[in-house]
XYZ file of C-alpha atoms in Angstrom:
552
model
C 236.702 154.564 -22.527
C 236.981 152.532 -25.698
C 234.393 150.431 -27.211
C 236.151 147.113 -26.847
C 236.860 147.969 -23.127
C 233.194 148.789 -22.591
C 232.373 145.348 -24.095
C 234.849 143.432 -22.085
C 233.770 144.910 -18.790
C 229.996 144.293 -19.635
C 230.722 140.727 -20.545
C 232.440 140.219 -17.138
C 229.400 141.603 -15.344
C 227.140 139.296 -17.157
C 229.447 136.314 -16.608
C 229.726 136.910 -12.842
C 225.905 137.428 -12.447
C 225.236 134.241 -14.157
C 227.656 132.237 -12.022
C 226.114 133.492 -8.886
C 222.680 132.666 -10.103
C 224.013 129.091 -10.858
C 225.710 128.727 -7.565
C 222.687 129.667 -5.588
C 220.571 127.047 -7.395
C 219.518 124.495 -4.840
C 219.592 121.362 -7.343
C 223.230 122.152 -8.263
C 225.689 119.435 -7.618
C 228.760 120.675 -5.338
C 232.298 119.701 -6.001
C 233.857 119.250 -2.641
C 237.423 118.902 -4.070
C 240.333 121.252 -4.906
C 242.519 120.872 -7.994
C 246.345 120.820 -7.414
C 248.186 123.972 -7.549
C 249.419 124.957 -10.916
C 252.755 123.542 -11.912
C 255.006 125.225 -14.313
C 256.111 122.710 -17.221
C 258.231 124.860 -19.432
C 260.538 127.638 -18.101
C 262.128 129.380 -21.392
C 262.962 132.976 -22.531
C 260.707 132.696 -25.455
C 256.855 132.024 -25.443
C 255.316 128.722 -25.539
C 252.037 127.781 -27.304
C 250.067 125.404 -29.325
C 249.860 122.678 -26.734
C 248.030 119.499 -26.775
C 247.358 116.927 -23.959
C 246.719 113.167 -24.546
C 246.565 110.031 -22.497
C 247.669 106.699 -23.446
C 246.381 103.183 -22.322
C 248.724 102.914 -19.448
C 247.292 106.279 -18.174
C 250.392 108.380 -18.810
C 249.542 111.994 -19.805
C 251.809 113.340 -22.606
C 251.947 117.188 -23.307
C 253.160 118.314 -26.698
C 253.902 122.107 -27.380
C 255.859 124.542 -29.468
C 258.287 126.871 -27.839
C 260.479 129.658 -29.017
C 263.043 128.809 -26.215
C 265.626 131.387 -26.764
C 263.886 134.371 -28.606
C 266.259 133.799 -31.551
C 264.687 134.573 -35.334
C 263.559 130.974 -36.154
C 260.405 128.801 -36.041
C 259.412 127.336 -32.437
C 260.850 124.022 -31.432
C 258.461 121.202 -30.492
C 258.976 119.826 -27.009
C 257.074 117.223 -24.785
C 256.783 116.094 -21.348
C 254.935 113.383 -19.570
C 253.352 112.325 -16.252
C 252.495 108.841 -15.178
C 250.253 108.006 -12.346
C 251.194 109.332 -8.982
C 254.326 110.913 -10.317
C 255.538 114.299 -11.238
C 255.948 115.949 -14.683
C 259.276 115.108 -16.627
C 261.617 117.653 -17.510
C 260.768 119.073 -21.073
C 262.526 117.360 -23.959
C 262.872 118.182 -27.497
C 261.165 115.792 -30.185
C 263.661 113.745 -31.621
C 266.762 115.630 -30.513
C 269.341 112.797 -30.886
C 270.851 112.603 -34.433
C 269.275 115.947 -35.458
C 271.419 118.837 -36.503
C 269.151 121.357 -34.627
C 267.583 120.961 -31.360
C 264.196 119.398 -31.932
C 261.893 119.971 -34.921
C 260.496 123.315 -36.061
C 256.606 123.221 -35.618
C 253.617 125.353 -35.695
C 250.098 124.139 -35.093
C 250.168 120.816 -33.610
C 247.712 117.654 -33.768
C 248.532 114.861 -31.391
C 246.636 111.446 -30.859
C 247.686 108.120 -29.207
C 247.092 104.864 -31.100
C 245.415 101.696 -29.993
C 248.825 100.337 -28.835
C 249.859 103.403 -27.043
C 251.971 104.826 -29.511
C 252.028 108.673 -30.136
C 251.203 110.131 -33.427
C 251.779 113.790 -34.236
C 251.582 116.294 -37.220
C 252.403 119.778 -37.210
C 252.689 122.792 -39.629
C 256.086 122.942 -40.623
C 257.570 126.420 -41.289
C 259.537 127.220 -44.358
C 261.255 130.550 -44.161
C 263.335 129.936 -47.216
C 260.265 130.074 -49.634
C 257.283 131.502 -47.604
C 255.196 128.274 -47.840
C 254.473 125.648 -45.313
C 253.773 121.831 -45.336
C 252.380 119.425 -42.741
C 254.970 116.804 -41.378
C 254.152 113.557 -39.401
C 256.205 111.735 -36.761
C 255.544 108.866 -34.485
C 256.794 107.750 -31.056
C 256.538 103.946 -30.432
C 255.839 102.355 -27.040
C 259.207 101.790 -26.573
C 259.972 105.518 -26.602
C 261.719 105.588 -30.106
C 260.822 108.121 -32.616
C 260.316 107.507 -36.337
C 261.764 109.595 -39.133
C 259.708 112.587 -40.068
C 257.335 112.144 -43.198
C 255.816 114.860 -45.213
C 252.031 114.703 -45.596
C 250.808 114.608 -49.183
C 249.446 117.868 -50.473
C 247.810 119.061 -53.616
C 250.041 120.276 -56.778
C 253.317 121.822 -56.371
C 252.067 124.355 -53.797
C 252.726 123.216 -50.290
C 251.179 125.999 -48.456
C 249.489 123.417 -45.853
C 248.484 124.769 -42.469
C 246.395 124.101 -39.231
C 246.807 120.259 -39.307
C 244.771 117.911 -36.873
C 244.991 114.078 -36.576
C 242.852 111.149 -35.563
C 243.397 107.250 -35.595
C 241.139 104.383 -36.125
C 241.224 101.062 -34.222
C 243.167 99.439 -36.923
C 245.890 101.905 -36.908
C 244.772 103.999 -39.983
C 246.026 107.657 -39.274
C 243.680 110.397 -40.556
C 244.926 113.770 -41.119
C 243.152 116.981 -42.190
C 244.516 120.394 -43.004
C 243.767 123.695 -44.611
C 245.625 124.119 -48.003
C 246.119 126.887 -50.348
C 246.352 125.286 -53.907
C 248.421 127.941 -55.360
C 249.149 131.828 -55.273
C 246.061 134.218 -55.329
C 243.777 131.161 -54.527
C 241.371 130.507 -51.675
C 241.738 127.803 -49.042
C 240.393 124.209 -49.230
C 240.043 121.556 -46.437
C 241.940 118.344 -47.386
C 242.067 114.850 -45.816
C 244.666 112.279 -46.172
C 245.307 108.892 -44.710
C 248.314 106.856 -43.538
C 247.418 103.209 -43.860
C 248.781 100.627 -41.488
C 251.222 99.482 -44.160
C 252.833 102.937 -43.874
C 251.610 104.299 -47.303
C 249.856 107.734 -47.593
C 246.727 107.873 -49.768
C 246.549 110.979 -52.220
C 244.760 113.913 -50.631
C 241.077 114.188 -50.967
C 239.327 117.725 -50.881
C 236.435 117.782 -48.314
C 235.129 121.122 -49.051
C 232.741 121.433 -52.224
C 234.727 124.350 -53.458
C 237.398 126.917 -52.540
C 236.588 129.478 -49.864
C 237.882 131.118 -46.794
C 238.162 127.709 -44.826
C 240.061 127.417 -41.746
C 240.583 125.556 -38.451
C 239.640 121.759 -39.386
C 239.345 119.666 -36.469
C 239.172 115.790 -36.518
C 237.896 113.038 -34.133
C 237.816 109.424 -35.260
C 235.447 107.036 -33.333
C 236.142 103.373 -32.347
C 234.402 102.172 -35.552
C 237.050 103.896 -37.659
C 234.613 106.800 -38.947
C 236.351 110.190 -39.336
C 234.375 113.229 -38.146
C 235.341 116.828 -39.237
C 234.449 120.173 -38.278
C 235.790 123.320 -40.031
C 235.152 127.042 -39.952
C 234.211 129.233 -42.877
C 235.040 133.048 -42.577
C 232.491 135.471 -43.746
C 232.768 139.309 -43.842
C 230.974 139.842 -40.426
C 230.465 136.456 -38.900
C 231.850 132.812 -38.829
C 229.963 129.641 -39.401
C 230.958 125.995 -39.135
C 230.226 122.881 -40.935
C 230.392 119.138 -40.310
C 231.152 116.264 -42.466
C 232.056 112.474 -41.891
C 233.313 109.503 -43.761
C 231.432 106.169 -44.222
C 233.135 102.741 -44.215
C 234.575 103.148 -47.737
C 236.073 106.459 -46.685
C 233.951 108.889 -48.809
C 232.878 111.921 -47.224
C 229.347 113.090 -46.609
C 228.179 116.564 -47.931
C 228.969 119.262 -45.358
C 226.418 120.282 -43.173
C 226.144 123.872 -41.848
C 226.006 123.783 -37.986
C 226.839 127.417 -37.167
C 223.499 129.054 -38.060
C 222.286 130.865 -34.941
C 220.721 134.080 -33.923
C 224.175 135.297 -32.976
C 226.573 136.207 -35.707
C 229.745 134.897 -34.681
C 230.707 131.207 -33.633
C 234.230 130.068 -32.854
C 234.639 126.317 -32.980
C 237.163 125.345 -30.456
C 237.618 121.436 -30.139
C 236.312 118.163 -31.328
C 236.878 114.783 -29.633
C 235.774 111.128 -29.566
C 234.703 108.844 -26.934
C 233.900 105.162 -26.322
C 230.724 103.897 -27.951
C 230.932 105.960 -30.845
C 230.350 109.280 -28.949
C 231.533 112.620 -30.425
C 231.934 115.818 -28.335
C 232.056 119.392 -29.640
C 232.400 122.552 -27.816
C 232.589 126.269 -29.197
C 232.105 129.832 -28.234
C 229.040 131.795 -29.396
C 229.269 135.702 -29.145
C 226.963 138.305 -30.371
C 229.045 141.341 -31.055
C 226.239 143.451 -31.963
C 225.063 143.815 -28.482
C 226.432 145.892 -25.546
C 227.141 144.125 -23.351
C 228.352 141.202 -25.459
C 226.061 138.081 -25.347
C 228.363 135.209 -25.011
C 228.167 131.403 -24.199
C 230.327 128.312 -24.020
C 228.215 125.691 -26.072
C 228.130 122.082 -26.373
C 226.875 119.380 -28.913
C 227.302 115.759 -29.078
C 226.256 112.701 -31.129
C 226.315 108.968 -31.022
C 226.992 106.459 -33.645
C 224.419 106.649 -36.498
C 222.559 109.335 -34.663
C 222.378 113.250 -35.360
C 223.848 116.029 -33.272
C 222.151 117.081 -29.919
C 220.498 120.369 -29.712
C 223.215 122.961 -28.612
C 223.545 123.124 -24.922
C 224.881 126.252 -22.981
C 227.382 125.157 -20.375
C 228.009 128.719 -19.134
C 227.224 132.162 -20.360
C 230.963 133.204 -20.337
C 233.071 135.192 -23.021
C 235.583 132.632 -23.239
C 238.497 132.936 -25.527
C 239.905 129.467 -25.187
C 237.883 126.093 -24.640
C 238.751 122.514 -24.782
C 236.926 119.164 -24.384
C 237.783 115.671 -23.473
C 235.936 112.299 -23.076
C 236.348 109.851 -20.059
C 236.308 106.112 -20.061
C 232.327 106.191 -20.073
C 232.072 108.478 -23.073
C 231.033 111.745 -21.350
C 232.386 115.171 -21.778
C 234.670 117.306 -19.770
C 235.144 120.870 -20.664
C 237.721 123.559 -19.519
C 237.660 127.134 -20.556
C 238.756 130.591 -19.477
C 236.817 133.593 -18.528
C 237.135 136.593 -16.181
C 240.852 135.818 -15.554
C 239.834 132.315 -14.204
C 240.025 128.852 -15.517
C 236.562 127.090 -15.351
C 235.484 123.427 -15.608
C 232.213 121.226 -15.790
C 231.595 117.771 -16.782
C 228.586 115.851 -18.149
C 226.195 113.554 -16.488
C 224.687 110.314 -18.017
C 221.592 112.371 -18.698
C 223.600 114.695 -20.950
C 223.504 117.835 -18.612
C 226.580 119.560 -17.344
C 227.448 120.135 -13.538
C 227.592 123.682 -12.111
C 230.674 125.275 -13.850
C 233.431 125.492 -11.016
C 236.635 127.440 -10.734
C 239.370 125.286 -11.559
C 242.183 127.953 -10.772
C 242.016 131.644 -10.276
C 245.696 132.469 -9.508
C 247.510 135.407 -11.374
C 248.941 133.463 -14.229
C 245.680 133.377 -16.382
C 246.558 136.308 -18.820
C 246.037 133.639 -21.658
C 248.177 132.808 -24.367
C 247.843 130.402 -27.311
C 246.489 127.060 -25.964
C 244.250 125.342 -23.515
C 243.937 121.537 -23.406
C 242.111 118.969 -21.240
C 242.610 115.334 -20.864
C 240.801 112.438 -18.744
C 242.748 109.425 -17.730
C 241.326 105.798 -17.362
C 240.756 106.345 -13.582
C 238.834 109.517 -13.961
C 241.786 111.832 -13.233
C 241.554 115.266 -14.963
C 244.437 116.980 -16.383
C 244.515 120.680 -17.841
C 247.343 122.538 -19.358
C 247.435 126.102 -20.897
C 250.003 128.622 -21.938
C 250.239 132.004 -19.976
C 250.888 135.320 -21.449
C 252.192 136.394 -18.143
C 255.325 134.540 -18.431
C 255.042 132.910 -21.855
C 255.351 129.343 -20.399
C 253.174 126.216 -20.077
C 251.405 125.353 -16.833
C 249.303 122.357 -15.672
C 247.064 121.300 -12.944
C 245.540 117.841 -12.084
C 242.818 116.317 -9.978
C 242.287 112.464 -9.200
C 238.925 110.742 -9.898
C 238.692 109.567 -6.494
C 237.031 112.381 -4.502
C 233.657 112.707 -2.695
C 230.731 114.628 -4.269
C 227.801 116.094 -2.519
C 224.384 116.949 -4.028
C 221.353 118.732 -2.539
C 218.090 116.597 -2.894
C 214.901 118.691 -2.556
C 211.107 117.527 -2.542
C 211.246 117.706 -6.364
C 214.113 115.313 -6.539
C 217.616 115.410 -7.627
C 220.746 113.357 -8.562
C 224.313 112.646 -7.586
C 227.183 111.781 -9.898
C 230.304 110.362 -8.744
C 233.432 112.351 -9.565
C 234.978 109.208 -11.070
C 231.970 108.983 -13.457
C 231.185 105.402 -12.589
C 227.946 105.921 -10.167
C 224.953 107.983 -11.072
C 222.160 108.134 -8.394
C 218.681 109.562 -9.339
C 215.992 110.542 -6.739
C 212.401 110.983 -7.838
C 210.108 113.698 -6.513
C 208.731 113.307 -2.833
C 211.880 111.200 -1.870
C 212.579 113.529 1.010
C 210.258 116.017 2.940
C 212.929 118.647 3.333
C 216.243 119.398 1.673
C 219.030 116.783 2.071
C 222.761 116.513 1.462
C 223.676 113.375 -0.265
C 227.399 112.391 -0.539
C 229.121 109.785 -2.561
C 232.581 108.818 -1.234
C 234.807 106.309 -2.833
C 236.145 103.538 -0.548
C 238.771 101.095 -0.398
C 237.813 97.301 0.585
C 238.265 93.607 -0.281
C 236.159 91.526 -2.385
C 235.394 87.948 -1.148
C 237.919 85.362 -2.316
C 236.198 84.028 -5.365
C 235.123 87.582 -6.564
C 236.585 90.772 -8.059
C 235.484 94.226 -6.881
C 234.987 96.755 -9.523
C 234.212 99.582 -7.297
C 233.655 100.374 -3.477
C 231.956 103.439 -2.140
C 229.952 104.922 0.679
C 226.642 106.587 0.259
C 225.209 109.006 3.152
C 222.768 111.582 3.551
C 222.043 114.334 6.030
C 219.479 117.043 6.374
C 220.526 120.445 5.307
C 218.886 122.113 8.232
C 220.757 120.552 11.139
C 222.986 117.865 9.619
C 220.806 115.106 11.170
C 221.812 111.770 9.388
C 219.006 110.485 6.851
C 219.032 106.591 6.594
C 215.772 106.051 4.571
C 213.696 107.782 1.925
C 210.014 108.005 1.073
C 210.447 106.831 -2.463
C 213.059 104.396 -3.716
C 215.952 105.846 -5.576
C 217.783 104.384 -8.630
C 221.362 103.748 -8.542
C 223.343 102.891 -11.711
C 227.061 102.028 -11.794
C 228.851 101.896 -15.118
C 232.014 99.791 -16.031
C 234.337 99.473 -18.939
C 235.673 96.416 -20.796
C 239.072 96.701 -19.218
C 237.337 96.537 -15.626
C 235.724 93.289 -16.137
C 238.837 91.409 -17.674
C 238.711 88.085 -15.960
C 235.322 88.602 -14.506
C 232.064 86.690 -15.635
C 230.123 89.762 -16.783
C 226.956 88.104 -16.328
C 227.585 87.773 -12.450
C 228.270 91.419 -11.850
C 225.904 92.825 -9.176
C 225.417 95.481 -6.650
C 226.242 94.518 -3.225
C 225.810 96.247 0.275
C 227.604 95.915 3.442
C 225.163 93.870 5.807
C 225.971 91.682 8.901
C 229.617 92.010 8.360
C 229.450 90.606 4.910
C 228.762 91.672 1.333
C 225.180 90.830 0.361
C 223.819 91.264 -3.099
C 220.820 93.955 -3.497
C 217.784 91.873 -4.279
C 216.892 94.320 -7.008
C 220.253 94.352 -8.718
C 220.365 93.786 -12.477
C 223.344 93.908 -14.888
C 222.933 95.199 -18.495
C 226.055 93.663 -20.275
C 225.158 95.396 -23.527
C 225.449 98.948 -22.050
C 228.004 97.917 -19.423
C 225.826 99.038 -16.427
C 224.548 97.416 -13.225
C 221.269 99.219 -11.538
C 219.253 98.806 -8.484
C 216.226 100.300 -6.659
C 217.096 101.276 -3.251
C 215.614 103.144 -0.167
C 218.313 103.551 2.312
C 222.129 104.033 2.254
C 225.088 102.244 3.544
C 228.388 101.036 1.972
C 228.126 99.642 -1.584
C 230.345 97.506 -3.912
C 230.052 96.284 -7.245
C 231.394 92.669 -7.416
C 231.675 89.811 -10.055
C 232.810 86.206 -9.896
C 236.278 85.426 -11.046
C 236.206 83.850 -14.710
C 238.122 80.430 -14.299
C 239.821 78.933 -17.350
C 240.429 75.159 -17.281
C 243.647 74.382 -19.112
C 243.782 70.526 -19.597
C 247.078 68.870 -20.497
C 247.381 67.793 -24.280
C 247.591 63.989 -24.012
C 249.051 62.117 -27.036
C 248.748 58.439 -27.173
C 251.177 56.218 -28.943
C 249.974 52.874 -30.387
C 252.243 50.306 -31.871
C 252.009 49.557 -35.451
């Protein structure tokens, strides 16, 4: 048996043991839902890879990937497909096929982002077989579906060996692009940053790394204040380390900060993303190759605006080769990864901890290829896509955000986090005398005539021992419901409150309080029923313009 095979088998044993331990934990939140059966997106003779998922403001999911299609000797073509709410995936299309002499554009590494208006912005590594060097190219798809002309992203000197691009966009429409660049033959690599201003002009490249080195895999996220955040990796002889830098309001980069120092000698940064309220999420795989069996972990760290990075959290002790992260409407992280021939998933609670990892899919199509991506739409729906070495094609699965979630509350307390992400309930110790199942179930209902309903749900509990209903608790629990700006459009925000169904009507909970700064409403409760978050309609009085005419 080879050394590599021994390591792989040992890693599987560790991963399985860890999962069993987690699933047996009495405080773990259970997900009582199932993802859709995987759907095949591409079906070509050649292999597909380099995929990226994004969601636009209309909750349309878009998937971009590179595809060799016909096994001919040429670079891969760029293709895309989309999926609207409650609809199927469209058939694959070439990027900008019409009017182009070849079918689509040649592409390698891909970076994709949606703009504030819903337009799609994309960069990719453009292969040049004629002279052996590459460049980074840019294209935009407007909201009407039309594609722009391609533009070559500025590069240093006359040696356009630019690779591994990533892209982000600010609230004003400024496009940020980072890439790895070789400045000439027999040189080492640098990380470069360039911007496309709202006027359409490109700035000159700016070198982010302090010197030349073996720098690779730049990953970019731009927050809602327009600050660009960058992670990149430096290869050493026996390990990898990764660095972080960010821009200020004038666009200057901070000094790189080493984030990869750890007891293990190998860190693989996988993805960086931004969310509402200036949140940044980072996931990576940590592996100690000096031990048998391998010591592996899927790691997470996050930061908020003007704050530092959180202490790294272990999501799962898995030896993953692919991991991806996305942020939901409330700024929390959702992570997917592959391990043990399975696809795994976990998501973050408002307190920052992650749910127990669950198997997203364990079919026989997970002989992993190049690419894994996750996205969350504005209604809490999750979407995951990946490339499979089993058939060389792109597959996808989804799950809506409107599903019940059950947690076990013990004498020491516990919590329940709605699958949609909008409700979080915290139970203190001594709330119950024995273990209790508590379930959050989304509901559909109607608000009173002068009000708007942000959300409706049922909250129920029963004893684990005999399923006897539990209607009250020894200690009050705290319920917090979060909302977004889009949800309160046309609503008097100061009137938002938590209501419960009493005497065939919605009655406001006496302890309900709204925090408009943090976009949340909370209350202290001791029993369960049907709940709603309601707010009064914002009326605007439009008075006619009266112009009086007087005789001269």
